[in-house]
Tab-separated table of C-alpha atoms and ligand atoms in Angstrom:
chain	number	residue	atom	x	y	z
A	1	MET	CA	55.387	-11.245	-9.961
A	2	PRO	CA	52.005	-11.315	-8.089
A	3	TYR	CA	49.435	-9.210	-9.939
A	4	ALA	CA	48.970	-6.828	-6.820
A	5	ALA	CA	52.770	-6.004	-6.807
A	6	ALA	CA	52.602	-4.855	-10.364
A	7	VAL	CA	50.196	-2.237	-9.873
A	8	ARG	CA	51.649	0.895	-8.994
A	9	PRO	CA	50.038	2.645	-6.012
A	10	VAL	CA	48.080	5.424	-7.055
A	11	ALA	CA	45.549	7.716	-5.117
A	12	LEU	CA	42.320	5.934	-4.600
A	13	PRO	CA	39.356	7.581	-6.404
A	14	ARG	CA	36.551	9.053	-4.604
A	15	PRO	CA	34.442	6.434	-3.038
A	16	THR	CA	31.405	6.105	-5.440
A	17	ARG	CA	28.553	8.320	-4.901
A	18	PRO	CA	24.966	7.932	-5.056
A	19	SER	CA	23.136	10.175	-7.906
A	20	ARG	CA	21.344	13.372	-6.523
A	21	ARG	CA	18.182	12.098	-7.933
A	22	THR	CA	17.960	9.201	-6.111
A	23	ALA	CA	18.103	11.475	-2.754
A	24	THR	CA	14.584	12.289	-2.863
A	25	LEU	CA	13.524	8.688	-2.569
A	26	THR	CA	12.653	7.932	1.232
A	27	LEU	CA	12.630	4.643	3.455
A	28	GLU	CA	9.363	3.316	4.712
A	29	GLY	CA	8.369	3.499	8.191
A	30	ALA	CA	6.670	0.468	8.635
A	31	PHE	CA	9.405	-1.636	7.239
A	32	ASP	CA	12.070	0.423	9.622
A	33	VAL	CA	9.924	-0.660	12.546
A	34	ALA	CA	9.710	-4.373	11.346
A	35	ALA	CA	13.553	-4.096	11.374
A	36	ARG	CA	13.593	-2.902	14.849
A	37	VAL	CA	11.304	-5.576	15.925
A	38	ARG	CA	13.662	-8.317	14.106
A	39	ALA	CA	16.719	-6.860	16.164
A	40	LEU	CA	14.607	-6.681	19.821
A	41	ARG	CA	13.418	-10.090	19.284
A	42	ALA	CA	16.800	-11.471	18.300
A	43	ALA	CA	17.942	-9.650	21.527
A	44	GLY	CA	15.381	-11.892	23.579
A	45	ARG	CA	12.756	-9.218	24.056
A	46	GLU	CA	9.276	-10.207	23.774
A	47	ILE	CA	7.572	-7.681	21.081
A	48	ALA	CA	3.768	-7.513	19.876
A	49	ASP	CA	4.266	-6.468	16.553
A	50	LEU	CA	1.614	-4.680	14.866
A	51	SER	CA	3.697	-2.410	12.599
A	52	ILE	CA	3.775	-3.744	9.146
A	53	GLY	CA	0.438	-3.984	6.840
A	54	GLU	CA	0.716	-7.837	6.364
A	55	PRO	CA	-2.144	-10.600	7.073
A	56	SER	CA	-1.152	-13.144	9.308
A	57	PHE	CA	-3.229	-15.739	7.322
A	58	ALA	CA	-1.502	-18.321	5.368
A	59	THR	CA	-1.900	-17.770	1.684
A	60	PRO	CA	-4.961	-20.234	1.036
A	61	LEU	CA	-4.023	-23.624	-0.184
A	62	HIS	CA	-5.656	-23.853	-3.549
A	63	ILE	CA	-3.379	-20.920	-4.506
A	64	VAL	CA	-0.470	-22.358	-3.427
A	65	GLU	CA	-0.835	-25.655	-4.884
A	66	ALA	CA	-1.563	-23.767	-8.217
A	67	GLY	CA	2.045	-22.066	-8.058
A	68	ILE	CA	3.709	-25.467	-7.083
A	69	ARG	CA	2.187	-27.390	-9.947
A	70	ALA	CA	3.128	-24.527	-12.287
A	71	LEU	CA	6.794	-25.118	-11.236
A	72	ARG	CA	6.248	-28.745	-11.489
A	73	ASP	CA	5.196	-28.095	-15.119
A	74	GLY	CA	8.050	-26.077	-16.074
A	75	GLU	CA	6.718	-22.605	-16.098
A	76	THR	CA	9.900	-21.147	-15.173
A	77	ARG	CA	10.889	-19.135	-18.102
A	78	TYR	CA	10.284	-15.288	-19.105
A	79	THR	CA	6.564	-14.463	-19.552
A	80	PRO	CA	4.995	-11.721	-21.657
A	81	ILE	CA	5.888	-8.199	-20.351
A	82	ALA	CA	2.220	-7.435	-19.602
A	83	GLY	CA	1.609	-10.792	-18.050
A	84	ILE	CA	0.137	-14.017	-19.444
A	85	GLU	CA	-3.147	-14.000	-20.903
A	86	PRO	CA	-5.563	-16.151	-18.640
A	87	LEU	CA	-4.359	-13.882	-15.593
A	88	ARG	CA	-5.157	-10.486	-17.128
A	89	VAL	CA	-8.536	-12.050	-18.149
A	90	ALA	CA	-9.027	-12.974	-14.654
A	91	ILE	CA	-8.111	-9.550	-13.723
A	92	ALA	CA	-10.382	-7.851	-16.017
A	93	ALA	CA	-13.220	-10.146	-14.936
A	94	SER	CA	-12.843	-9.296	-11.484
A	95	LEU	CA	-12.458	-5.623	-12.483
A	96	HIS	CA	-15.860	-5.835	-14.216
A	97	ARG	CA	-17.378	-7.325	-10.506
A	98	ARG	CA	-16.082	-4.011	-9.178
A	99	GLY	CA	-17.982	-2.149	-11.666
A	100	ILE	CA	-15.383	-1.377	-13.914
A	101	ALA	CA	-17.229	-2.091	-17.156
A	102	ASP	CA	-14.680	-0.881	-19.326
A	103	ALA	CA	-11.783	-2.840	-18.076
A	104	HIS	CA	-10.020	-4.935	-20.816
A	105	PRO	CA	-7.429	-7.361	-20.556
A	106	ASP	CA	-5.230	-5.797	-23.066
A	107	ASN	CA	-4.955	-2.884	-20.383
A	108	VAL	CA	-4.075	-4.967	-17.619
A	109	ILE	CA	-0.082	-5.056	-16.900
A	110	VAL	CA	0.910	-7.437	-14.178
A	111	THR	CA	3.519	-6.034	-11.941
A	112	PRO	CA	5.673	-7.265	-8.909
A	113	GLY	CA	3.061	-6.230	-6.166
A	114	ALA	CA	1.244	-2.902	-6.144
A	115	LYS	CA	4.647	-0.973	-5.509
A	116	GLY	CA	5.711	-2.064	-8.833
A	117	ALA	CA	2.659	-0.588	-10.583
A	118	LEU	CA	2.748	2.517	-8.468
A	119	PHE	CA	6.347	3.188	-9.554
A	120	TYR	CA	5.568	2.968	-12.978
A	121	ALA	CA	2.241	4.732	-12.996
A	122	LEU	CA	3.966	7.883	-11.435
A	123	GLN	CA	6.732	7.741	-13.533
A	124	ALA	CA	4.205	7.302	-16.867
A	125	THR	CA	2.375	10.195	-15.836
A	126	LEU	CA	4.649	12.909	-14.277
A	127	ASP	CA	7.170	14.956	-15.280
A	128	PRO	CA	9.384	17.824	-13.606
A	129	GLY	CA	7.287	20.787	-12.433
A	130	ASP	CA	3.827	18.961	-12.855
A	131	GLU	CA	1.631	19.070	-9.959
A	132	VAL	CA	0.526	15.898	-8.158
A	133	LEU	CA	-2.104	15.623	-5.363
A	134	ILE	CA	-1.125	13.255	-2.525
A	135	PRO	CA	-3.217	12.036	0.367
A	136	ASP	CA	-1.693	13.200	3.949
A	137	PRO	CA	-1.505	11.345	5.652
A	138	GLY	CA	-0.798	8.397	3.033
A	139	PHE	CA	1.301	5.369	2.092
A	140	PRO	CA	4.809	6.724	1.908
A	141	ALA	CA	5.804	5.334	-1.423
A	142	TYR	CA	3.412	8.002	-3.378
A	143	ALA	CA	5.443	11.198	-1.940
A	144	SER	CA	8.756	9.457	-2.305
A	145	VAL	CA	8.157	8.258	-6.006
A	146	ALA	CA	6.328	11.324	-7.001
A	147	ALA	CA	9.212	13.378	-5.710
A	148	PHE	CA	11.586	11.280	-7.658
A	149	THR	CA	9.880	12.592	-11.125
A	150	GLY	CA	10.510	15.997	-10.077
A	151	ALA	CA	7.059	16.870	-9.725
A	152	GLU	CA	5.559	19.418	-7.581
A	153	ILE	CA	4.074	17.539	-4.464
A	154	ARG	CA	0.599	18.940	-3.205
A	155	ARG	CA	-0.986	17.352	-0.238
A	156	TYR	CA	-4.529	16.925	0.941
A	157	ARG	CA	-6.037	16.187	4.306
A	158	ALA	CA	-7.010	12.533	4.337
A	159	LEU	CA	-8.064	11.725	7.556
A	160	ASP	CA	-11.775	10.931	6.948
A	161	ALA	CA	-13.545	10.722	3.440
A	162	SER	CA	-15.664	14.092	3.454
A	163	GLY	CA	-12.316	15.694	4.492
A	164	ALA	CA	-10.494	14.453	1.668
A	165	VAL	CA	-12.981	15.174	-0.950
A	166	GLU	CA	-12.891	18.799	0.266
A	167	GLY	CA	-9.306	18.895	0.186
A	168	ILE	CA	-8.991	17.335	-3.526
A	169	VAL	CA	-11.848	19.686	-4.895
A	170	ASN	CA	-9.930	23.022	-3.295
A	171	ALA	CA	-6.458	21.960	-4.307
A	172	ILE	CA	-6.991	21.173	-7.963
A	173	THR	CA	-5.573	23.652	-10.398
A	174	ALA	CA	-4.758	23.985	-14.076
A	175	ARG	CA	-1.339	22.485	-13.358
A	176	THR	CA	-2.303	19.351	-11.814
A	177	ARG	CA	-1.532	16.361	-13.557
A	178	VAL	CA	-2.198	13.596	-11.380
A	179	VAL	CA	-4.536	12.850	-8.392
A	180	VAL	CA	-3.628	9.758	-6.205
A	181	LEU	CA	-6.443	8.363	-4.376
A	182	ASN	CA	-6.493	5.545	-1.833
A	183	SER	CA	-9.707	3.926	-0.697
A	184	PRO	CA	-9.888	2.147	1.719
A	185	ALA	CA	-6.904	3.968	2.485
A	186	ASN	CA	-3.736	3.257	4.496
A	187	PRO	CA	-3.385	4.434	7.422
A	188	SER	CA	-6.817	6.065	7.809
A	189	GLY	CA	-9.119	3.381	6.697
A	190	LEU	CA	-11.242	5.953	5.199
A	191	THR	CA	-13.520	4.856	2.587
A	192	TYR	CA	-15.433	6.905	-0.473
A	193	SER	CA	-18.929	6.469	-0.753
A	194	HIS	CA	-20.216	6.392	-4.377
A	195	ASN	CA	-21.366	10.336	-4.041
A	196	GLN	CA	-17.966	11.237	-2.872
A	197	ILE	CA	-16.441	9.513	-5.647
A	198	ALA	CA	-18.621	11.026	-8.142
A	199	ALA	CA	-17.965	14.688	-6.164
A	200	ILE	CA	-14.207	13.844	-7.109
A	201	GLY	CA	-14.870	12.956	-10.607
A	202	ASP	CA	-16.680	16.200	-11.033
A	203	ALA	CA	-13.718	17.867	-9.838
A	204	VAL	CA	-11.440	16.176	-12.146
A	205	ALA	CA	-13.355	15.957	-15.238
A	206	GLY	CA	-12.473	19.281	-16.728
A	207	TYR	CA	-8.866	19.194	-16.227
A	208	ASP	CA	-6.316	17.161	-18.221
A	209	ILE	CA	-5.747	14.971	-15.043
A	210	THR	CA	-4.826	11.153	-14.752
A	211	VAL	CA	-6.232	9.621	-11.538
A	212	ILE	CA	-3.912	6.944	-9.906
A	213	SER	CA	-6.479	5.178	-7.785
A	214	ASP	CA	-4.631	2.609	-5.437
A	215	GLU	CA	-7.428	-0.137	-4.535
A	216	CYS	CA	-5.219	-2.611	-2.524
A	217	TYR	CA	-7.801	-2.668	0.131
A	218	GLY	CA	-10.895	-2.590	-2.205
A	219	ASN	CA	-12.564	-5.587	-0.976
A	220	LEU	CA	-11.214	-5.470	2.654
A	221	LEU	CA	-14.472	-3.428	3.841
A	222	HIS	CA	-15.861	-3.995	7.465
A	223	ASP	CA	-19.392	-3.822	6.440
A	224	ASP	CA	-21.512	-5.768	3.944
A	225	ARG	CA	-20.309	-4.230	0.582
A	226	ILE	CA	-18.103	-6.500	-1.390
A	227	SER	CA	-16.039	-3.726	-2.866
A	228	ALA	CA	-15.093	-0.080	-2.484
A	229	PRO	CA	-16.354	2.084	-5.522
A	230	SER	CA	-13.793	2.959	-8.004
A	231	ILE	CA	-13.367	5.957	-9.746
A	232	ALA	CA	-12.761	3.918	-13.062
A	233	ALA	CA	-16.425	2.752	-12.845
A	234	LEU	CA	-17.566	6.392	-13.329
A	235	PRO	CA	-18.382	6.927	-17.211
A	236	GLY	CA	-15.406	7.947	-19.439
A	237	PHE	CA	-12.987	7.530	-16.345
A	238	ALA	CA	-11.252	4.329	-17.651
A	239	ASP	CA	-9.633	6.429	-19.990
A	240	ARG	CA	-7.964	8.712	-17.378
A	241	THR	CA	-7.482	6.275	-14.360
A	242	ILE	CA	-4.547	3.966	-13.889
A	243	VAL	CA	-6.218	1.479	-10.976
A	244	VAL	CA	-3.605	0.039	-9.173
A	245	ASP	CA	-4.296	-3.234	-7.053
A	246	SER	CA	-2.470	-6.217	-5.350
A	247	PHE	CA	-2.857	-9.757	-4.175
A	248	SER	CA	-0.785	-8.860	-1.261
A	249	LYS	CA	-3.799	-7.930	1.369
A	250	SER	CA	-6.743	-9.669	-0.175
A	251	TYR	CA	-5.348	-13.151	-0.533
A	252	ALA	CA	-2.370	-13.031	2.025
A	253	MET	CA	-0.068	-13.026	-0.667
A	254	THR	CA	2.473	-10.235	0.693
A	255	GLY	CA	5.751	-12.370	-0.140
A	256	TRP	CA	4.599	-13.625	-3.939
A	257	ARG	CA	4.927	-10.013	-5.424
A	258	LEU	CA	1.817	-9.819	-7.353
A	259	GLY	CA	-0.071	-6.755	-8.166
A	260	PHE	CA	-1.072	-5.088	-11.560
A	261	ALA	CA	-2.099	-1.638	-13.245
A	262	LEU	CA	-5.542	-1.187	-15.457
A	263	VAL	CA	-4.059	1.321	-17.485
A	264	PRO	CA	-5.732	3.913	-20.258
A	265	GLU	CA	-4.733	2.944	-23.815
A	266	SER	CA	-2.816	6.305	-24.230
A	267	LEU	CA	-0.302	5.106	-21.349
A	268	ARG	CA	-0.058	1.402	-22.134
A	269	ARG	CA	2.940	1.249	-24.170
A	270	THR	CA	4.820	3.566	-21.619
A	271	VAL	CA	3.844	1.570	-18.886
A	272	LEU	CA	4.986	-1.208	-20.782
A	273	ARG	CA	8.228	0.460	-21.700
A	274	LEU	CA	8.855	1.185	-17.828
A	275	ALA	CA	8.123	-2.354	-17.095
A	276	VAL	CA	10.480	-4.198	-19.485
A	277	ASN	CA	13.053	-1.768	-18.193
A	278	GLY	CA	12.193	-2.295	-14.469
A	279	HIS	CA	11.385	-5.977	-14.108
A	280	SER	CA	10.721	-7.788	-17.519
A	281	CYS	CA	8.191	-9.697	-16.217
A	282	VAL	CA	6.585	-11.414	-13.306
A	283	PRO	CA	7.370	-15.137	-12.679
A	284	GLY	CA	4.702	-17.286	-14.426
A	285	PHE	CA	4.463	-19.697	-11.407
A	286	VAL	CA	3.238	-16.508	-9.305
A	287	GLN	CA	1.177	-15.954	-11.980
A	288	ARG	CA	-0.575	-19.095	-11.924
A	289	ALA	CA	-1.051	-18.679	-8.434
A	290	GLY	CA	-2.946	-15.306	-8.990
A	291	ILE	CA	-5.434	-17.134	-11.475
A	292	ALA	CA	-6.258	-19.632	-8.906
A	293	ALA	CA	-6.755	-16.747	-6.405
A	294	LEU	CA	-9.008	-14.846	-8.632
A	295	THR	CA	-11.065	-17.786	-10.204
A	296	GLY	CA	-11.132	-20.410	-7.483
A	297	SER	CA	-13.262	-20.209	-4.236
A	298	GLN	CA	-13.550	-16.790	-2.504
A	299	GLY	CA	-14.314	-18.606	0.835
A	300	ALA	CA	-10.963	-17.895	2.631
A	301	VAL	CA	-11.292	-14.086	1.527
A	302	ARG	CA	-14.709	-14.082	3.225
A	303	ARG	CA	-13.470	-15.588	6.281
A	304	MET	CA	-10.488	-13.411	6.611
A	305	ARG	CA	-12.925	-10.230	6.290
A	306	GLN	CA	-15.014	-11.727	9.216
A	307	GLU	CA	-11.872	-12.484	11.237
A	308	LEU	CA	-10.597	-9.228	10.747
A	309	ARG	CA	-13.765	-7.446	11.761
A	310	GLY	CA	-13.268	-9.267	15.046
A	311	ARG	CA	-9.758	-8.230	15.188
A	312	ARG	CA	-10.452	-4.531	14.424
A	313	ASP	CA	-13.353	-4.539	17.300
A	314	THR	CA	-10.744	-5.678	20.035
A	315	LEU	CA	-7.988	-3.312	19.190
A	316	VAL	CA	-9.969	-0.038	18.405
A	317	GLY	CA	-11.908	-1.031	21.739
A	318	THR	CA	-8.869	-1.159	23.686
A	319	LEU	CA	-7.216	1.680	21.980
A	320	ALA	CA	-10.249	3.896	22.662
A	321	SER	CA	-10.243	3.019	26.351
A	322	LEU	CA	-6.742	4.095	27.145
A	323	PRO	CA	-6.725	7.452	28.666
A	324	GLY	CA	-5.813	10.531	26.375
A	325	VAL	CA	-5.949	7.949	23.121
A	326	SER	CA	-9.106	7.989	20.966
A	327	CYS	CA	-9.850	5.580	17.920
A	328	ALA	CA	-12.486	5.624	15.324
A	329	PRO	CA	-13.309	2.228	13.801
A	330	PRO	CA	-11.893	2.122	10.290
A	331	ASP	CA	-14.436	1.592	7.480
A	332	GLY	CA	-11.985	-0.623	5.561
A	333	ALA	CA	-8.350	-1.682	5.236
A	334	PHE	CA	-6.569	-3.392	8.490
A	335	TYR	CA	-5.210	-0.341	10.366
A	336	ALA	CA	-6.268	1.261	13.720
A	337	PHE	CA	-5.013	4.817	13.005
A	338	ALA	CA	-5.313	5.900	16.926
A	339	ASP	CA	-5.178	9.700	17.868
A	340	VAL	CA	-2.581	9.755	20.705
A	341	SER	CA	-2.262	13.599	20.835
A	342	ARG	CA	-3.505	14.239	24.094
A	343	ALA	CA	-1.479	11.223	25.851
A	344	ALA	CA	1.748	12.216	23.958
A	345	ALA	CA	1.165	15.856	24.983
A	346	ARG	CA	0.731	14.720	28.724
A	347	ALA	CA	3.807	13.123	28.359
A	348	GLY	CA	5.915	15.682	26.983
A	349	ARG	CA	6.512	13.460	23.775
A	350	SER	CA	6.308	14.022	20.194
A	351	THR	CA	4.534	11.331	18.048
A	352	ASP	CA	7.639	9.849	16.885
A	353	ALA	CA	9.204	9.630	20.591
A	354	PHE	CA	5.478	8.209	21.940
A	355	ALA	CA	5.682	5.530	19.366
A	356	ASP	CA	9.286	5.025	20.243
A	357	TRP	CA	8.170	4.939	23.857
A	358	LEU	CA	5.316	2.398	23.003
A	359	LEU	CA	7.998	-0.085	21.667
A	360	ASP	CA	10.849	0.498	24.393
A	361	ARG	CA	8.831	0.635	27.315
A	362	GLY	CA	5.561	-1.067	26.438
A	363	SER	CA	7.017	-3.708	23.726
A	364	VAL	CA	4.005	-2.745	21.517
A	365	ALA	CA	5.306	-2.004	17.751
A	366	GLY	CA	3.109	0.359	15.873
A	367	VAL	CA	4.153	3.047	13.351
A	368	ALA	CA	4.414	6.725	14.249
A	369	GLY	CA	1.484	8.519	11.932
A	370	THR	CA	4.364	10.952	10.849
A	371	ALA	CA	5.858	8.162	8.822
A	372	PHE	CA	2.743	8.968	6.610
A	373	GLY	CA	3.146	12.650	6.302
A	374	ALA	CA	2.286	15.773	8.585
A	375	GLY	CA	-1.401	14.837	8.294
A	376	GLY	CA	-0.391	11.902	10.640
A	377	GLU	CA	0.748	14.320	13.530
A	378	GLY	CA	-0.346	12.982	16.713
A	379	ARG	CA	-1.546	9.393	15.636
A	380	VAL	CA	0.180	6.015	15.747
A	381	ARG	CA	-0.878	3.207	13.182
A	382	PHE	CA	-1.310	-0.517	14.453
A	383	SER	CA	-2.174	-3.148	12.018
A	384	PHE	CA	-4.852	-5.510	13.230
A	385	ALA	CA	-3.858	-7.645	10.545
A	386	ALA	CA	-1.479	-9.054	13.096
A	387	SER	CA	-2.098	-12.692	14.568
A	388	PRO	CA	-4.568	-13.020	17.417
A	389	ASP	CA	-1.329	-13.928	19.674
A	390	GLN	CA	0.056	-10.881	19.001
A	391	LEU	CA	-2.952	-8.530	19.140
A	392	ALA	CA	-3.854	-10.401	22.579
A	393	LEU	CA	-0.210	-9.445	23.774
A	394	ALA	CA	-0.599	-5.985	22.404
A	395	VAL	CA	-3.997	-5.518	24.066
A	396	GLU	CA	-2.401	-6.724	27.581
A	397	ALA	CA	0.635	-4.717	27.366
A	398	LEU	CA	-1.103	-1.389	26.109
A	399	ARG	CA	-3.299	-1.687	29.241
A	400	ALA	CA	-0.513	-2.528	31.470
A	401	LEU	CA	1.283	0.505	29.823
A	402	PHE	CA	-1.128	3.031	30.198
A	403	GLU	CA	-2.257	1.885	33.956
A	404	GLY	CA	1.472	2.693	35.209
A	405	GLY	CA	1.044	6.251	33.834
A	406	LEU	CA	2.814	7.726	30.968
A	407	SER	CA	6.353	8.373	32.318
B	501	LIG	N1	-0.842	0.402	-1.491
B	501	LIG	C1	-0.950	0.534	-0.284
B	501	LIG	C2	-2.111	1.547	0.163
B	501	LIG	C3	-0.311	-0.023	0.714
B	501	LIG	O1	-0.674	-0.281	1.722
B	501	LIG	C4	0.465	-1.288	0.029
B	501	LIG	C5	1.127	-2.113	1.097
B	501	LIG	O2	1.148	-1.844	2.326
B	501	LIG	C6	0.948	-1.204	-1.495
B	501	LIG	C7	0.147	-0.323	-1.944
B	501	LIG	C8	1.992	-2.292	-1.692
B	501	LIG	O3	1.338	-3.454	-1.866
B	501	LIG	P1	2.262	-4.613	-2.402
B	501	LIG	O4	2.375	-5.635	-1.605
B	501	LIG	O5	1.438	-5.357	-3.607
B	501	LIG	O6	3.669	-3.915	-3.160
């Protein structure tokens, strides 16, 4: 008798239901828009895609070659949870160059992108009921993952650096356990000065607070500084800061999934336990590519920064010239965070509807500022890390769209 016939029909169990805990995790606006762009393109539409924060540059060849060489050499096995030593040494040296003199290779934990490091950093430091301060607008994973820990989220306005410092200083209470910083910031581009970092340090110093400092755009500045000041460089702060960083942006390595956390000794074993349960280890050949990125020529990074500066000026100039739109040039990162509130109000559209209209009518994909929190109301984020072709297409489409009126 066939098996199916032998099984007595029974009432089907309820469909598998997801855990309640995971309901707090959100999706990410930029990935959502990127998926819509793919669908529109598949349907034959020409779209200028400035949605996702991804450098259009190819990963520099010497980095790719190092990864290929490692694969050929058989680096296809598990690696230590924290990452291979030469990469941790190279990362610590790069942090010394950023002024974090206390960075030690033993406190570096290599992760699958900065996303992995952020997830572990928030899980390692927050319990239900703890308070966490998160920038608003800010990178969506902060609030999503912090909510997943059960912590209470308080958001500080982060449209400009001095406003953000004031917001942090005023929001700290005895219950604050974690302050998330991001400088240069996604989406606003705000970048703290040394004095502003020192002011945040003073405000935090009297409390039992861990700072999670996301420095993914740390060397993507649009002036002549090599890197943005890090709070971990303040005396004593390496012991209370988790620095999160990535190879994705500075080395055009988004798809390699390589990042790291520099963790205080008191949190190292906890983050390692999270890492071994989450991903075990990062592929060895990816880590070899990371060593080449940090120890090889930085010429490609310099050229990329220079090129990004030009792209920023073109895009910001165009946005600022549109009726009802204003846009200040960001100090760092690669986003124009345009204020479209007057144009949206004139057209009777919400921020989300305005971003949808830009895509549907104008064929230009940006991300509604509200995807980064209520503080992004009235804004749309455009990435100028997109290729020159995409930027030229966007500039032309935006001009034509606004010339045709806002309906
Ligand atoms: N942090 C910020 C502020 C980001 O903008 C991003 C990516 O957009 C990430 C972290 C995640 O980067 P990764 O590709 O290293 O996971």
